[in-house]
PDB file of C-alpha atoms in Angstrom:
ATOM      1  CA  GLY A  18       3.643 -35.677 -30.118  1.00 56.00           C
ATOM      2  CA  CYS A  19       1.755 -32.745 -28.678  1.00 69.00           C
ATOM      3  CA  PHE A  20       2.093 -34.056 -25.127  1.00 58.00           C
ATOM      4  CA  GLU A  21       5.871 -34.300 -25.392  1.00 66.00           C
ATOM      5  CA  CYS A  22       6.017 -30.792 -26.848  1.00 65.00           C
ATOM      6  CA  CYS A  23       3.984 -29.411 -23.939  1.00 64.00           C
ATOM      7  CA  ILE A  24       6.185 -31.211 -21.421  1.00 62.00           C
ATOM      8  CA  LYS A  25       9.266 -29.788 -23.121  1.00 60.00           C
ATOM      9  CA  CYS A  26       7.828 -26.265 -23.041  1.00 60.00           C
ATOM     10  CA  LEU A  27       6.840 -26.575 -19.380  1.00 57.00           C
ATOM     11  CA  GLY A  28      10.324 -27.848 -18.588  1.00 59.00           C
ATOM     12  CA  GLY A  29      11.834 -24.670 -20.029  1.00 58.00           C
ATOM     13  CA  ILE A  30       9.885 -22.377 -17.689  1.00 66.00           C
ATOM     14  CA  PRO A  31      12.053 -20.986 -14.859  1.00 69.00           C
ATOM     15  CA  TYR A  32       9.561 -21.548 -12.064  1.00 73.00           C
ATOM     16  CA  ALA A  33      11.801 -20.060  -9.384  1.00 77.00           C
ATOM     17  CA  SER A  34      12.190 -16.841 -11.366  1.00 81.00           C
ATOM     18  CA  LEU A  35       8.454 -16.833 -12.112  1.00 82.00           C
ATOM     19  CA  ILE A  36       7.592 -17.082  -8.406  1.00 87.00           C
ATOM     20  CA  ALA A  37      10.130 -14.365  -7.557  1.00 87.00           C
ATOM     21  CA  THR A  38       8.649 -12.109 -10.262  1.00 89.00           C
ATOM     22  CA  ILE A  39       5.107 -12.610  -8.956  1.00 91.00           C
ATOM     23  CA  LEU A  40       6.318 -11.860  -5.424  1.00 92.00           C
ATOM     24  CA  LEU A  41       8.123  -8.743  -6.648  1.00 92.00           C
ATOM     25  CA  TYR A  42       5.068  -7.432  -8.504  1.00 93.00           C
ATOM     26  CA  ALA A  43       2.797  -8.184  -5.543  1.00 94.00           C
ATOM     27  CA  GLY A  44       5.157  -6.457  -3.104  1.00 94.00           C
ATOM     28  CA  VAL A  45       5.647  -3.394  -5.291  1.00 95.00           C
ATOM     29  CA  ALA A  46       1.905  -3.134  -5.951  1.00 95.00           C
ATOM     30  CA  LEU A  47       1.092  -3.305  -2.236  1.00 95.00           C
ATOM     31  CA  PHE A  48       3.806  -0.816  -1.322  1.00 95.00           C
ATOM     32  CA  CYS A  49       2.963   1.698  -4.036  1.00 95.00           C
ATOM     33  CA  GLY A  50      -0.825   1.448  -3.886  1.00 95.00           C
ATOM     34  CA  CYS A  51      -1.249   1.320  -0.116  1.00 95.00           C
ATOM     35  CA  GLY A  52       1.611   3.761   0.476  1.00 95.00           C
ATOM     36  CA  HIS A  53       0.051   6.325  -1.846  1.00 95.00           C
ATOM     37  CA  GLU A  54      -3.360   6.060  -0.187  1.00 94.00           C
ATOM     38  CA  ALA A  55      -1.810   6.132   3.290  1.00 95.00           C
ATOM     39  CA  LEU A  56       0.033   9.359   2.452  1.00 94.00           C
ATOM     40  CA  SER A  57      -3.207  10.896   1.197  1.00 94.00           C
ATOM     41  CA  GLY A  58      -4.923   9.845   4.415  1.00 93.00           C
ATOM     42  CA  THR A  59      -2.091  11.389   6.433  1.00 92.00           C
ATOM     43  CA  VAL A  60      -2.635  14.718   4.675  1.00 92.00           C
ATOM     44  CA  ASN A  61      -6.338  14.637   5.553  1.00 92.00           C
ATOM     45  CA  ILE A  62      -5.625  13.773   9.192  1.00 89.00           C
ATOM     46  CA  LEU A  63      -3.079  16.567   9.578  1.00 87.00           C
ATOM     47  CA  GLN A  64      -5.372  19.141   8.016  1.00 87.00           C
ATOM     48  CA  THR A  65      -8.590  18.024   9.707  1.00 87.00           C
ATOM     49  CA  TYR A  66      -7.567  17.125  13.254  1.00 84.00           C
ATOM     50  CA  PHE A  67      -4.203  18.847  13.813  1.00 81.00           C
ATOM     51  CA  ASP A  68      -4.960  22.103  11.950  1.00 80.00           C
ATOM     52  CA  VAL A  69      -1.691  21.864   9.981  1.00 79.00           C
ATOM     53  CA  THR A  70      -1.806  23.999   6.831  1.00 80.00           C
ATOM     54  CA  ARG A  71       0.397  24.006   3.761  1.00 79.00           C
ATOM     55  CA  ALA A  72       3.101  26.658   3.932  1.00 74.00           C
ATOM     56  CA  ALA A  73       2.940  29.463   1.384  1.00 74.00           C
ATOM     57  CA  GLY A  74       5.698  29.924  -1.162  1.00 68.00           C
ATOM     58  CA  ASP A  75       8.581  27.530  -1.822  1.00 67.00           C
ATOM     59  CA  VAL A  76       8.989  26.442   1.798  1.00 70.00           C
ATOM     60  CA  ILE A  77       9.550  22.695   2.186  1.00 77.00           C
ATOM     61  CA  ASP A  78       7.043  21.468   4.742  1.00 81.00           C
ATOM     62  CA  VAL A  79       5.496  18.099   5.541  1.00 83.00           C
ATOM     63  CA  PHE A  80       2.990  18.398   2.677  1.00 87.00           C
ATOM     64  CA  THR A  81       5.777  19.069   0.174  1.00 88.00           C
ATOM     65  CA  MET A  82       7.648  16.011   1.447  1.00 89.00           C
ATOM     66  CA  ILE A  83       4.502  13.906   1.083  1.00 91.00           C
ATOM     67  CA  ASP A  84       4.111  15.090  -2.521  1.00 92.00           C
ATOM     68  CA  ILE A  85       7.748  14.130  -3.178  1.00 92.00           C
ATOM     69  CA  PHE A  86       7.166  10.683  -1.693  1.00 92.00           C
ATOM     70  CA  LYS A  87       4.166  10.220  -3.980  1.00 93.00           C
ATOM     71  CA  TYR A  88       6.274  10.991  -7.056  1.00 94.00           C
ATOM     72  CA  VAL A  89       8.912   8.563  -5.781  1.00 93.00           C
ATOM     73  CA  ILE A  90       6.198   5.902  -5.522  1.00 93.00           C
ATOM     74  CA  TYR A  91       5.201   6.539  -9.145  1.00 93.00           C
ATOM     75  CA  GLY A  92       8.822   6.096 -10.240  1.00 93.00           C
ATOM     76  CA  VAL A  93       9.290   2.927  -8.182  1.00 92.00           C
ATOM     77  CA  ALA A  94       6.149   1.354  -9.677  1.00 92.00           C
ATOM     78  CA  ALA A  95       7.222   2.082 -13.258  1.00 92.00           C
ATOM     79  CA  ALA A  96      10.875   1.114 -12.768  1.00 92.00           C
ATOM     80  CA  PHE A  97      10.241  -2.239 -11.119  1.00 91.00           C
ATOM     81  CA  PHE A  98       7.516  -3.152 -13.601  1.00 91.00           C
ATOM     82  CA  VAL A  99      10.162  -2.972 -16.328  1.00 90.00           C
ATOM     83  CA  TYR A 100      12.901  -4.515 -14.186  1.00 90.00           C
ATOM     84  CA  GLY A 101      10.696  -7.486 -13.296  1.00 88.00           C
ATOM     85  CA  ILE A 102      10.169  -8.209 -16.997  1.00 88.00           C
ATOM     86  CA  LEU A 103      13.915  -8.009 -17.636  1.00 86.00           C
ATOM     87  CA  LEU A 104      14.674 -10.381 -14.770  1.00 83.00           C
ATOM     88  CA  MET A 105      12.056 -12.816 -16.040  1.00 82.00           C
ATOM     89  CA  VAL A 106      13.621 -12.786 -19.506  1.00 80.00           C
ATOM     90  CA  GLU A 107      17.031 -13.325 -17.928  1.00 77.00           C
ATOM     91  CA  GLY A 108      15.593 -16.265 -16.000  1.00 72.00           C
ATOM     92  CA  PHE A 109      14.290 -17.851 -19.227  1.00 71.00           C
ATOM     93  CA  PHE A 110      17.671 -17.610 -20.930  1.00 68.00           C
ATOM     94  CA  THR A 111      19.596 -18.975 -17.956  1.00 63.00           C
ATOM     95  CA  THR A 112      17.309 -21.942 -17.270  1.00 57.00           C
ATOM     96  CA  GLY A 113      18.728 -25.424 -17.662  1.00 51.00           C
ATOM     97  CA  ALA A 114      16.440 -26.340 -20.577  1.00 48.00           C
ATOM     98  CA  ILE A 115      17.760 -23.472 -22.689  1.00 50.00           C
ATOM     99  CA  LYS A 116      21.332 -24.403 -21.864  1.00 52.00           C
ATOM    100  CA  ASP A 117      20.653 -28.011 -22.886  1.00 53.00           C
ATOM    101  CA  LEU A 118      19.138 -26.797 -26.147  1.00 49.00           C
ATOM    102  CA  TYR A 119      21.906 -24.419 -27.204  1.00 50.00           C
ATOM    103  CA  GLY A 120      24.826 -25.662 -25.146  1.00 51.00           C
ATOM    104  CA  ASP A 121      27.145 -23.770 -22.805  1.00 50.00           C
ATOM    105  CA  PHE A 122      29.538 -22.949 -25.646  1.00 46.00           C
ATOM    106  CA  LYS A 123      27.015 -20.445 -26.990  1.00 51.00           C
ATOM    107  CA  ILE A 124      27.504 -18.185 -23.950  1.00 54.00           C
ATOM    108  CA  THR A 125      29.486 -15.159 -25.086  1.00 55.00           C
ATOM    109  CA  THR A 126      31.450 -12.543 -23.207  1.00 62.00           C
ATOM    110  CA  CYS A 127      28.621 -10.077 -23.756  1.00 62.00           C
ATOM    111  CA  GLY A 128      26.179 -12.529 -22.169  1.00 61.00           C
ATOM    112  CA  ARG A 129      28.410 -12.906 -19.109  1.00 70.00           C
ATOM    113  CA  CYS A 130      28.635  -9.128 -18.789  1.00 77.00           C
ATOM    114  CA  VAL A 131      24.851  -8.789 -18.989  1.00 73.00           C
ATOM    115  CA  SER A 132      24.392 -11.437 -16.294  1.00 75.00           C
ATOM    116  CA  ALA A 133      26.992  -9.775 -14.075  1.00 80.00           C
ATOM    117  CA  TRP A 134      25.241  -6.430 -14.575  1.00 83.00           C
ATOM    118  CA  PHE A 135      21.898  -7.923 -13.524  1.00 82.00           C
ATOM    119  CA  ILE A 136      23.497  -9.478 -10.443  1.00 84.00           C
ATOM    120  CA  MET A 137      25.007  -6.150  -9.404  1.00 88.00           C
ATOM    121  CA  LEU A 138      21.737  -4.272  -9.961  1.00 89.00           C
ATOM    122  CA  THR A 139      19.768  -6.877  -8.024  1.00 89.00           C
ATOM    123  CA  TYR A 140      22.068  -6.554  -5.005  1.00 91.00           C
ATOM    124  CA  ILE A 141      21.814  -2.751  -5.151  1.00 92.00           C
ATOM    125  CA  PHE A 142      18.016  -2.889  -5.374  1.00 91.00           C
ATOM    126  CA  MET A 143      17.926  -5.384  -2.525  1.00 92.00           C
ATOM    127  CA  LEU A 144      19.796  -2.911  -0.307  1.00 93.00           C
ATOM    128  CA  ALA A 145      17.502  -0.115  -1.516  1.00 93.00           C
ATOM    129  CA  TRP A 146      14.405  -2.095  -0.579  1.00 93.00           C
ATOM    130  CA  LEU A 147      15.889  -2.814   2.834  1.00 94.00           C
ATOM    131  CA  GLY A 148      16.198   0.935   3.325  1.00 94.00           C
ATOM    132  CA  ILE A 149      12.638   1.471   2.063  1.00 94.00           C
ATOM    133  CA  THR A 150      11.373  -1.167   4.496  1.00 95.00           C
ATOM    134  CA  ALA A 151      13.151   0.514   7.407  1.00 94.00           C
ATOM    135  CA  PHE A 152      11.815   3.927   6.345  1.00 93.00           C
ATOM    136  CA  THR A 153       8.255   2.613   5.992  1.00 93.00           C
ATOM    137  CA  SER A 154       8.369   1.277   9.542  1.00 94.00           C
ATOM    138  CA  LEU A 155       8.605   4.873  10.859  1.00 90.00           C
ATOM    139  CA  PRO A 156       5.008   5.923   9.997  1.00 91.00           C
ATOM    140  CA  VAL A 157       3.819   2.525  11.243  1.00 93.00           C
ATOM    141  CA  TYR A 158       5.496   3.275  14.569  1.00 90.00           C
ATOM    142  CA  MET A 159       3.994   6.786  14.729  1.00 87.00           C
ATOM    143  CA  TYR A 160       0.488   5.585  13.910  1.00 90.00           C
ATOM    144  CA  PHE A 161       0.836   2.764  16.415  1.00 90.00           C
ATOM    145  CA  ASN A 162       1.605   5.334  19.111  1.00 85.00           C
ATOM    146  CA  LEU A 163      -1.427   7.367  18.060  1.00 85.00           C
ATOM    147  CA  TRP A 164      -3.632   4.267  18.030  1.00 85.00           C
ATOM    148  CA  THR A 165      -2.315   3.328  21.494  1.00 84.00           C
ATOM    149  CA  ILE A 166      -3.154   6.779  22.860  1.00 81.00           C
ATOM    150  CA  CYS A 167      -6.690   6.476  21.476  1.00 81.00           C
ATOM    151  CA  ARG A 168      -7.073   3.052  23.044  1.00 79.00           C
ATOM    152  CA  ASN A 169      -5.705   4.111  26.427  1.00 75.00           C
ATOM    153  CA  ALA A 170      -7.930   7.186  26.470  1.00 71.00           C
ATOM    154  CA  THR A 171     -11.006   4.978  26.341  1.00 63.00           C
ATOM    155  CA  ILE A 172      -9.714   2.556  28.986  1.00 59.00           C
ATOM    156  CA  VAL A 173      -8.400   5.028  31.592  1.00 59.00           C
ATOM    157  CA  ASP A 174     -11.051   7.461  32.794  1.00 62.00           C
ATOM    158  CA  GLY A 175      -9.907  11.029  33.300  1.00 62.00           C
ATOM    159  CA  ALA A 176      -6.551  10.540  31.564  1.00 63.00           C
ATOM    160  CA  ASN A 177      -5.341  13.542  29.597  1.00 70.00           C
ATOM    161  CA  LEU A 178      -2.850  12.216  27.079  1.00 71.00           C
ATOM    162  CA  CYS A 179      -1.400  14.489  24.382  1.00 74.00           C
ATOM    163  CA  LEU A 180       0.326  13.925  21.067  1.00 75.00           C
ATOM    164  CA  ASP A 181       2.725  16.656  19.933  1.00 74.00           C
ATOM    165  CA  LEU A 182       3.740  16.617  16.280  1.00 76.00           C
ATOM    166  CA  ARG A 183       7.022  18.376  17.110  1.00 74.00           C
ATOM    167  CA  GLN A 184       8.445  15.193  18.622  1.00 73.00           C
ATOM    168  CA  TYR A 185       8.159  13.496  15.219  1.00 72.00           C
ATOM    169  CA  GLY A 186       9.667  16.384  13.249  1.00 71.00           C
ATOM    170  CA  ILE A 187       6.460  16.972  11.301  1.00 73.00           C
ATOM    171  CA  VAL A 188       6.321  20.641  12.316  1.00 70.00           C
ATOM    172  CA  THR A 189       9.037  23.034  13.481  1.00 72.00           C
ATOM    173  CA  ILE A 190       9.899  23.571  17.130  1.00 69.00           C
ATOM    174  CA  GLY A 191       8.288  27.008  17.109  1.00 69.00           C
ATOM    175  CA  GLU A 192       4.894  25.578  16.174  1.00 72.00           C
ATOM    176  CA  GLU A 193       2.742  23.911  18.771  1.00 69.00           C
ATOM    177  CA  LYS A 194       0.550  21.375  17.039  1.00 72.00           C
ATOM    178  CA  LYS A 195      -0.680  18.931  19.616  1.00 72.00           C
ATOM    179  CA  VAL A 196      -3.969  17.249  20.313  1.00 74.00           C
ATOM    180  CA  CYS A 197      -4.989  15.970  23.735  1.00 75.00           C
ATOM    181  CA  THR A 198      -7.533  13.341  24.642  1.00 74.00           C
ATOM    182  CA  SER A 199      -9.707  15.927  26.335  1.00 75.00           C
ATOM    183  CA  SER A 200     -10.250  17.852  23.086  1.00 77.00           C
ATOM    184  CA  GLU A 201     -13.186  17.256  20.789  1.00 81.00           C
ATOM    185  CA  SER A 202     -10.997  16.916  17.700  1.00 81.00           C
ATOM    186  CA  PHE A 203      -9.051  14.065  19.288  1.00 82.00           C
ATOM    187  CA  ILE A 204     -12.244  12.175  20.098  1.00 82.00           C
ATOM    188  CA  LYS A 205     -13.478  12.621  16.533  1.00 85.00           C
ATOM    189  CA  MET A 206     -10.140  11.419  15.150  1.00 85.00           C
ATOM    190  CA  CYS A 207     -10.168   8.283  17.303  1.00 84.00           C
ATOM    191  CA  ASP A 208     -13.761   7.504  16.338  1.00 84.00           C
ATOM    192  CA  SER A 209     -13.156   8.055  12.622  1.00 84.00           C
ATOM    193  CA  ASN A 210     -12.435   5.213  10.207  1.00 88.00           C
ATOM    194  CA  GLU A 211      -9.771   7.361   8.549  1.00 89.00           C
ATOM    195  CA  LEU A 212      -7.244   6.785  11.331  1.00 89.00           C
ATOM    196  CA  ASN A 213      -7.628   3.001  11.353  1.00 90.00           C
ATOM    197  CA  MET A 214      -7.614   2.852   7.563  1.00 93.00           C
ATOM    198  CA  THR A 215      -4.416   4.897   7.240  1.00 94.00           C
ATOM    199  CA  PHE A 216      -2.719   2.875   9.972  1.00 93.00           C
ATOM    200  CA  HIS A 217      -3.545  -0.435   8.292  1.00 94.00           C
ATOM    201  CA  LEU A 218      -2.566   0.893   4.865  1.00 95.00           C
ATOM    202  CA  PHE A 219       0.903   1.703   6.189  1.00 95.00           C
ATOM    203  CA  ILE A 220       1.131  -1.804   7.660  1.00 96.00           C
ATOM    204  CA  VAL A 221       0.249  -3.362   4.299  1.00 96.00           C
ATOM    205  CA  ALA A 222       2.750  -1.059   2.557  1.00 96.00           C
ATOM    206  CA  LEU A 223       5.414  -2.258   5.011  1.00 95.00           C
ATOM    207  CA  ALA A 224       4.506  -5.870   4.231  1.00 96.00           C
ATOM    208  CA  GLY A 225       4.760  -5.110   0.498  1.00 95.00           C
ATOM    209  CA  ALA A 226       8.240  -3.644   0.935  1.00 95.00           C
ATOM    210  CA  GLY A 227       9.254  -6.755   2.868  1.00 95.00           C
ATOM    211  CA  ALA A 228       7.919  -8.966   0.057  1.00 94.00           C
ATOM    212  CA  ALA A 229       9.995  -6.974  -2.450  1.00 94.00           C
ATOM    213  CA  VAL A 230      13.093  -7.592  -0.306  1.00 94.00           C
ATOM    214  CA  ILE A 231      12.396 -11.342  -0.304  1.00 93.00           C
ATOM    215  CA  ALA A 232      11.953 -11.233  -4.095  1.00 91.00           C
ATOM    216  CA  MET A 233      15.295  -9.431  -4.526  1.00 91.00           C
ATOM    217  CA  VAL A 234      17.012 -11.993  -2.305  1.00 90.00           C
ATOM    218  CA  SER A 235      15.471 -14.805  -4.365  1.00 87.00           C
ATOM    219  CA  TYR A 236      16.676 -13.201  -7.601  1.00 84.00           C
ATOM    220  CA  SER A 237      20.186 -12.748  -6.219  1.00 81.00           C
ATOM    221  CA  THR A 238      20.401 -16.490  -5.476  1.00 80.00           C
ATOM    222  CA  LEU A 239      19.011 -17.459  -8.900  1.00 73.00           C
ATOM    223  CA  LEU A 240      21.170 -15.274 -11.145  1.00 65.00           C
TER     224      LEU A 240
END
């Protein structure tokens, strides 16, 4: 009857692949959305509190690199939206219920090649997301240092702590772009919500990249 048909349909759903797909979409959405907003917040902080301006001409500066990272985020969002659908379809066709329905003898050489191709791509993307996770931890580390300086400046009276952008490679050695706790701009930056918001957005983007890694690992064990 209808109940048996529903049970049969539910039995054909690859729940492990479904959970991995949801985790992948959630991780990519967090990484792309929060990463994009965090980069925009970084631009505002550099221009407002550190007096860093965009270089004229075709010179590659920190703002150009941020624009490139934003375009990379757009590409990652579109690519993994499609790839998640493809992996979900692959999960449906490799589930045990489908094999029981059509039998293992229906698997062709082309089907084995497609599965092998998906396995190879999943391992490559897993390594790529590991690299993205490691790269995303760098701005988290930099903002943590900045947040620590702001916190220590309020605890220790009379302390004059400075943050120089040259030590992070944001500006060239010849430029001196540093802000000290005794300056008015530093106090405004520490009191602003923009700093805390950007810091937490980078943390969430890092968590999203980690979720994408877990999803890729789950796919690699399922395929």
